[in-house]
Structure formats: C-alpha cells, structure tokens
mmCIF file of C-alpha atoms in Angstrom:
data_model
loop_
_atom_site.group_PDB
_atom_site.id
_atom_site.type_symbol
_atom_site.label_atom_id
_atom_site.label_comp_id
_atom_site.label_asym_id
_atom_site.label_seq_id
_atom_site.Cartn_x
_atom_site.Cartn_y
_atom_site.Cartn_z
ATOM 1 C CA MET A 1 8.354 -19.498 -6.858
ATOM 2 C CA ALA A 2 8.576 -18.926 -3.094
ATOM 3 C CA PRO A 3 5.600 -17.169 -1.532
ATOM 4 C CA LEU A 4 5.945 -13.318 -0.987
ATOM 5 C CA ARG A 5 6.398 -12.539 2.610
ATOM 6 C CA LEU A 6 7.419 -9.173 4.589
ATOM 7 C CA GLY A 7 10.902 -8.642 3.661
ATOM 8 C CA SER A 8 10.824 -10.303 0.266
ATOM 9 C CA LEU A 9 12.166 -8.539 -2.727
ATOM 10 C CA ALA A 10 9.267 -7.155 -4.897
ATOM 11 C CA PRO A 11 9.107 -8.965 -8.078
ATOM 12 C CA ASP A 12 10.425 -6.811 -11.187
ATOM 13 C CA PHE A 13 8.286 -6.852 -14.153
ATOM 14 C CA GLU A 14 7.537 -4.968 -17.338
ATOM 15 C CA ALA A 15 4.043 -3.916 -18.184
ATOM 16 C CA GLU A 16 1.757 -1.425 -20.025
ATOM 17 C CA THR A 17 -0.044 1.153 -18.204
ATOM 18 C CA THR A 18 -2.187 4.039 -18.808
ATOM 19 C CA THR A 19 0.853 6.326 -18.295
ATOM 20 C CA GLY A 20 2.947 4.446 -20.573
ATOM 21 C CA PRO A 21 5.074 1.268 -20.191
ATOM 22 C CA ILE A 22 7.021 0.747 -17.053
ATOM 23 C CA ASN A 23 9.814 -1.338 -15.638
ATOM 24 C CA PHE A 24 8.478 -1.786 -12.196
ATOM 25 C CA HIS A 25 11.779 -1.393 -10.230
ATOM 26 C CA ASP A 26 12.938 1.755 -12.434
ATOM 27 C CA ALA A 27 9.427 3.344 -12.023
ATOM 28 C CA ILE A 28 9.665 3.050 -8.217
ATOM 29 C CA ASP A 29 13.281 4.562 -8.227
ATOM 30 C CA ASN A 30 14.052 5.636 -4.879
ATOM 31 C CA SER A 31 10.757 6.069 -3.593
ATOM 32 C CA TRP A 32 8.026 4.108 -1.544
ATOM 33 C CA ALA A 33 5.546 2.237 -3.604
ATOM 34 C CA VAL A 34 2.002 0.992 -3.279
ATOM 35 C CA LEU A 35 1.009 -1.772 -5.672
ATOM 36 C CA PHE A 36 -2.794 -2.444 -5.348
ATOM 37 C CA SER A 37 -4.962 -4.697 -7.314
ATOM 38 C CA HIS A 38 -8.688 -4.640 -8.800
ATOM 39 C CA PRO A 39 -10.757 -7.375 -9.859
ATOM 40 C CA ALA A 40 -11.821 -5.629 -13.034
ATOM 41 C CA ASP A 41 -12.599 -2.436 -14.842
ATOM 42 C CA PHE A 42 -16.164 -0.953 -14.649
ATOM 43 C CA THR A 43 -16.909 -2.485 -11.374
ATOM 44 C CA PRO A 44 -18.448 -0.275 -8.531
ATOM 45 C CA VAL A 45 -16.139 -0.819 -5.574
ATOM 46 C CA CYS A 46 -12.928 -0.393 -7.597
ATOM 47 C CA THR A 47 -14.359 2.929 -9.007
ATOM 48 C CA THR A 48 -14.674 4.286 -5.411
ATOM 49 C CA GLU A 49 -11.204 2.990 -4.549
ATOM 50 C CA LEU A 50 -9.464 4.562 -7.412
ATOM 51 C CA GLY A 51 -11.321 7.839 -6.841
ATOM 52 C CA LYS A 52 -10.122 7.732 -3.256
ATOM 53 C CA VAL A 53 -6.599 7.106 -4.009
ATOM 54 C CA ALA A 54 -6.516 9.898 -6.644
ATOM 55 C CA LYS A 55 -8.049 12.356 -3.826
ATOM 56 C CA LEU A 56 -5.286 11.143 -1.556
ATOM 57 C CA ALA A 57 -2.466 11.769 -4.223
ATOM 58 C CA PRO A 58 -0.917 14.624 -2.462
ATOM 59 C CA GLU A 59 -0.754 12.561 0.884
ATOM 60 C CA PHE A 60 0.851 9.767 -1.021
ATOM 61 C CA ALA A 61 3.576 12.378 -2.719
ATOM 62 C CA LYS A 62 4.012 13.950 0.727
ATOM 63 C CA ARG A 63 5.364 10.706 1.970
ATOM 64 C CA ASN A 64 7.439 10.008 -1.141
ATOM 65 C CA VAL A 65 5.214 7.059 -2.125
ATOM 66 C CA ARG A 66 4.372 6.246 -5.747
ATOM 67 C CA VAL A 67 1.044 4.693 -6.432
ATOM 68 C CA PHE A 68 0.543 1.854 -9.042
ATOM 69 C CA GLY A 69 -3.066 0.379 -9.746
ATOM 70 C CA LEU A 70 -3.604 -2.922 -11.458
ATOM 71 C CA SER A 71 -6.711 -4.317 -13.212
ATOM 72 C CA THR A 72 -7.051 -7.269 -15.556
ATOM 73 C CA ASN A 73 -8.298 -5.385 -18.404
ATOM 74 C CA ASP A 74 -6.616 -3.811 -21.397
ATOM 75 C CA LEU A 75 -5.480 -0.183 -21.894
ATOM 76 C CA LEU A 76 -8.391 0.675 -24.095
ATOM 77 C CA ASP A 77 -10.906 -0.336 -21.219
ATOM 78 C CA HIS A 78 -8.690 1.275 -18.788
ATOM 79 C CA ALA A 79 -8.828 4.701 -20.665
ATOM 80 C CA LYS A 80 -12.750 4.701 -20.634
ATOM 81 C CA TRP A 81 -12.775 3.552 -17.094
ATOM 82 C CA VAL A 82 -10.613 6.335 -15.891
ATOM 83 C CA ASP A 83 -13.263 8.739 -17.345
ATOM 84 C CA ASP A 84 -15.994 7.257 -15.326
ATOM 85 C CA ILE A 85 -13.683 7.328 -12.194
ATOM 86 C CA ASN A 86 -12.951 11.000 -12.749
ATOM 87 C CA GLU A 87 -16.320 11.885 -13.350
ATOM 88 C CA VAL A 88 -18.117 10.122 -10.555
ATOM 89 C CA ASN A 89 -15.368 11.069 -7.922
ATOM 90 C CA ASN A 90 -14.713 14.593 -9.188
ATOM 91 C CA VAL A 91 -11.010 13.864 -9.583
ATOM 92 C CA ASN A 92 -8.286 13.884 -12.166
ATOM 93 C CA LEU A 93 -6.466 10.444 -11.860
ATOM 94 C CA LYS A 94 -3.082 10.512 -12.903
ATOM 95 C CA PHE A 95 -1.185 7.520 -11.433
ATOM 96 C CA PRO A 96 -0.556 4.624 -13.401
ATOM 97 C CA ILE A 97 -2.933 1.742 -13.689
ATOM 98 C CA ILE A 98 -1.231 -1.540 -15.157
ATOM 99 C CA ALA A 99 -3.087 -3.356 -17.909
ATOM 100 C CA ASP A 100 -2.692 -6.983 -16.773
ATOM 101 C CA LYS A 101 -5.128 -8.738 -19.057
ATOM 102 C CA ASP A 102 -2.868 -11.957 -19.311
ATOM 103 C CA ARG A 103 -2.782 -11.796 -15.224
ATOM 104 C CA LYS A 104 0.982 -12.061 -15.580
ATOM 105 C CA VAL A 105 1.634 -9.524 -12.732
ATOM 106 C CA ALA A 106 -1.280 -10.727 -10.726
ATOM 107 C CA THR A 107 0.026 -14.454 -10.824
ATOM 108 C CA LEU A 108 3.686 -13.060 -9.806
ATOM 109 C CA TYR A 109 2.286 -11.314 -6.885
ATOM 110 C CA ASP A 110 -0.215 -14.225 -5.990
ATOM 111 C CA MET A 111 -3.292 -11.737 -6.368
ATOM 112 C CA LEU A 112 -5.785 -14.151 -7.935
ATOM 113 C CA ASP A 113 -8.915 -15.263 -6.300
ATOM 114 C CA SER A 114 -10.384 -19.092 -6.291
ATOM 115 C CA VAL A 115 -13.743 -20.803 -6.808
ATOM 116 C CA GLU A 116 -13.163 -22.002 -3.208
ATOM 117 C CA HIS A 117 -13.120 -18.629 -1.863
ATOM 118 C CA ASP A 118 -15.487 -16.689 -4.156
ATOM 119 C CA PRO A 119 -17.202 -18.349 -7.143
ATOM 120 C CA THR A 120 -18.348 -14.980 -8.159
ATOM 121 C CA ASN A 121 -14.907 -13.913 -8.730
ATOM 122 C CA VAL A 122 -14.061 -16.422 -11.191
ATOM 123 C CA VAL A 123 -15.859 -16.300 -14.543
ATOM 124 C CA ASN A 124 -15.765 -19.133 -17.049
ATOM 125 C CA GLY A 125 -12.800 -20.549 -15.116
ATOM 126 C CA ILE A 126 -10.894 -17.314 -15.295
ATOM 127 C CA PRO A 127 -9.996 -15.993 -11.898
ATOM 128 C CA PHE A 128 -9.987 -12.216 -11.240
ATOM 129 C CA THR A 129 -7.969 -10.518 -8.627
ATOM 130 C CA VAL A 130 -8.767 -9.999 -4.964
ATOM 131 C CA ARG A 131 -7.936 -6.546 -3.514
ATOM 132 C CA SER A 132 -4.255 -7.080 -2.677
ATOM 133 C CA VAL A 133 -1.993 -4.248 -1.412
ATOM 134 C CA PHE A 134 1.861 -4.435 -1.411
ATOM 135 C CA VAL A 135 3.831 -1.498 0.404
ATOM 136 C CA ILE A 136 7.519 -1.419 -0.914
ATOM 137 C CA ASP A 137 10.275 0.650 0.357
ATOM 138 C CA PRO A 138 12.988 2.356 -1.677
ATOM 139 C CA VAL A 139 15.327 -0.874 -1.603
ATOM 140 C CA LYS A 140 12.316 -2.799 -3.255
ATOM 141 C CA LYS A 141 11.585 -4.929 -0.272
ATOM 142 C CA ILE A 142 7.948 -5.710 0.661
ATOM 143 C CA ARG A 143 7.180 -3.909 3.963
ATOM 144 C CA LEU A 144 3.285 -4.770 4.167
ATOM 145 C CA ILE A 145 0.886 -6.884 2.674
ATOM 146 C CA LEU A 146 -2.995 -6.684 2.776
ATOM 147 C CA THR A 147 -5.622 -8.831 1.350
ATOM 148 C CA TYR A 148 -9.368 -7.997 1.011
ATOM 149 C CA PRO A 149 -12.082 -9.991 -0.656
ATOM 150 C CA ALA A 150 -13.658 -8.329 -3.727
ATOM 151 C CA SER A 151 -16.619 -7.458 -1.776
ATOM 152 C CA CYS A 152 -14.789 -5.260 0.654
ATOM 153 C CA GLY A 153 -13.453 -1.790 -0.233
ATOM 154 C CA ARG A 154 -10.125 -0.699 1.327
ATOM 155 C CA ASN A 155 -9.392 1.792 3.802
ATOM 156 C CA PHE A 156 -6.627 4.040 2.288
ATOM 157 C CA ASP A 157 -6.614 6.247 5.305
ATOM 158 C CA GLU A 158 -5.376 3.040 7.073
ATOM 159 C CA ILE A 159 -2.662 2.450 4.410
ATOM 160 C CA LEU A 160 -1.390 6.020 4.762
ATOM 161 C CA ARG A 161 -1.300 5.446 8.434
ATOM 162 C CA SER A 162 0.760 2.213 8.318
ATOM 163 C CA ILE A 163 3.122 3.800 5.859
ATOM 164 C CA ASP A 164 3.631 6.671 8.422
ATOM 165 C CA SER A 165 4.342 3.882 10.943
ATOM 166 C CA LEU A 166 6.921 2.135 8.818
ATOM 167 C CA GLN A 167 8.553 5.104 7.847
ATOM 168 C CA LEU A 168 8.813 6.454 11.346
ATOM 169 C CA SER A 169 10.074 3.136 12.818
ATOM 170 C CA ASP A 170 12.858 3.139 9.923
ATOM 171 C CA LYS A 171 14.036 6.421 11.507
ATOM 172 C CA GLN A 172 13.444 5.678 15.280
ATOM 173 C CA PRO A 173 13.866 2.650 17.648
ATOM 174 C CA ILE A 174 10.081 2.613 18.084
ATOM 175 C CA ALA A 175 6.806 0.592 17.396
ATOM 176 C CA THR A 176 3.233 2.315 17.192
ATOM 177 C CA PRO A 177 0.470 1.209 19.415
ATOM 178 C CA ALA A 178 -3.169 0.232 18.565
ATOM 179 C CA ASP A 179 -4.929 3.079 16.658
ATOM 180 C CA TRP A 180 -1.758 5.010 16.695
ATOM 181 C CA GLN A 181 -2.272 8.411 14.584
ATOM 182 C CA PRO A 182 0.857 10.781 13.591
ATOM 183 C CA GLY A 183 1.519 12.963 16.698
ATOM 184 C CA ASP A 184 0.407 10.334 19.015
ATOM 185 C CA ASP A 185 2.911 8.624 21.611
ATOM 186 C CA VAL A 186 4.887 5.936 20.438
ATOM 187 C CA ILE A 187 6.275 2.641 22.078
ATOM 188 C CA VAL A 188 9.782 2.274 22.765
ATOM 189 C CA HIS A 189 11.189 -0.611 20.866
ATOM 190 C CA VAL A 190 11.900 -3.736 23.276
ATOM 191 C CA GLY A 191 15.604 -3.508 22.249
ATOM 192 C CA VAL A 192 16.140 -0.174 23.816
ATOM 193 C CA SER A 193 16.668 0.187 27.613
ATOM 194 C CA THR A 194 14.461 2.638 29.540
ATOM 195 C CA GLU A 195 17.823 4.553 30.460
ATOM 196 C CA ARG A 196 18.720 4.727 26.710
ATOM 197 C CA ALA A 197 15.148 5.652 25.862
ATOM 198 C CA LYS A 198 15.276 8.763 28.151
ATOM 199 C CA GLU A 199 18.304 9.876 26.217
ATOM 200 C CA ILE A 200 16.724 9.670 22.974
ATOM 201 C CA PHE A 201 13.172 10.757 23.660
ATOM 202 C CA PRO A 202 12.033 13.972 25.687
ATOM 203 C CA GLU A 203 9.615 12.107 27.678
ATOM 204 C CA VAL A 204 9.142 8.351 28.578
ATOM 205 C CA LYS A 205 6.274 6.762 30.482
ATOM 206 C CA GLU A 206 6.902 3.227 31.785
ATOM 207 C CA ALA A 207 3.503 1.343 32.068
ATOM 208 C CA LEU A 208 5.134 -1.833 32.528
ATOM 209 C CA PRO A 209 8.615 -3.024 32.344
ATOM 210 C CA TYR A 210 8.110 -4.186 28.691
ATOM 211 C CA LEU A 211 5.738 -1.281 27.728
ATOM 212 C CA ARG A 212 7.372 2.116 27.533
ATOM 213 C CA PHE A 213 5.630 5.213 25.919
ATOM 214 C CA ALA A 214 7.467 7.926 24.560
ATOM 215 C CA LYS A 215 6.929 11.388 22.876
ATOM 216 C CA LEU A 216 8.834 11.869 19.769
ATOM 217 C CA PRO A 217 11.463 14.726 19.524
ATOM 218 C CA GLU A 218 10.038 17.629 17.638
ATOM 219 C CA GLU A 219 11.266 17.960 14.058
ATOM 220 C CA ASN A 220 13.326 20.972 13.337
#
C-alpha cells in the first residue's frame, strides 16, 4: 500500500466503537473529521488527551468536525476507561473511540510504533500506536498529518487552529503566517497579484513583493 500523504484519500474501514459500529466514510458524511490514535487504554497521557477533546467538543462541532479516537483495546476496556476519563476530567465524553485490538486500522493508517523508536511502546513484540492525528476533509482527503511520540501529549488547541487555517484557505486565496490566530491578518496567496488582492481584501500591506499581508472581509 502506498504511504499516506497530504491529499491521499483517507482509507475507509469498518470498526466497532464506543457509540456503535461504523463505516468510517459514512460516519464522516459531509463533515470534516479528526482521527487520532492512543497507544492503549488506562494510560495517563491518553486519559488527559481524551478529556481535553471532550471539553473541546463544542469547538469541533462549531467547525463541522467529527472526532474519532482510536485505541488498541476492546470495547469492554474502552467503556471502563471512559468512566475514568469522565471522572478525572469532569467531562461527558460522547465521541466514538474505535476498538482496534487487532490493529487493523492502526496498520491501515501506519500508526504503529517500533522498537527502534521506542522499545517501551512495544510489549512482547506487539507494537502500540504512536500519537497520530489525521485531519480529513468532507471529500475524504487527508489535509493534515501529525505524529507525536507516546511520551508527548498533543496540543488540541493547535489542531483547532490548523483546521481554522485549512477551512479558511479553502474559501479565500490566502495562507496563514507563523503563530496565526483567527482574526489576525493573513498572507495573500502567491498566485494572486497585489492588484487583484486589493480588489478581494479590504486592506493589503506589501512587506515584500512576495509577502503581502491582508485583512479578511468581515463576514455578514
């Protein structure tokens, strides 16, 4: 199988989850999606991450994003673990967590760790997942890939920020600069002339011929 890259069609699959069985593409429907993996249930970093995502559920929903967790345990373990997550983080986790005990989905998305990278994340020759993140758009194309080691918890505010950038650049001929936050100035796409940019945006500042900052039009 060819490696997954930005622009690749997100592989489809069927799986059991904490909210029932799914076909992945059908479950995404016409939304955006975030698929993110966890090495195992009842692990400390993962417990904080899933709690954070549960707290951010309204923010993902606001952006038309459906969230799918994944861990390499069965549904019985998942159900017990969700109780822990809810209690420790004071949340009510409702998004599906995929039960990938046979590592079918983890293999499909190349999420598995290796002895060469982290021998503590491979037990009795069986690898657990790294902390993978796939952002997938409504036409099921992979738009962003992040990979963190098992020891490093993810910054989900950054994932939301990245989704904001992706969705905005789909609507406007722009890119976003370093540390950009919604509401900040954007960069005019290199394929747009300064003259054309001044017709599109209410304000354009040319720092360099190839670096033009712009304010976005106010939404009605």
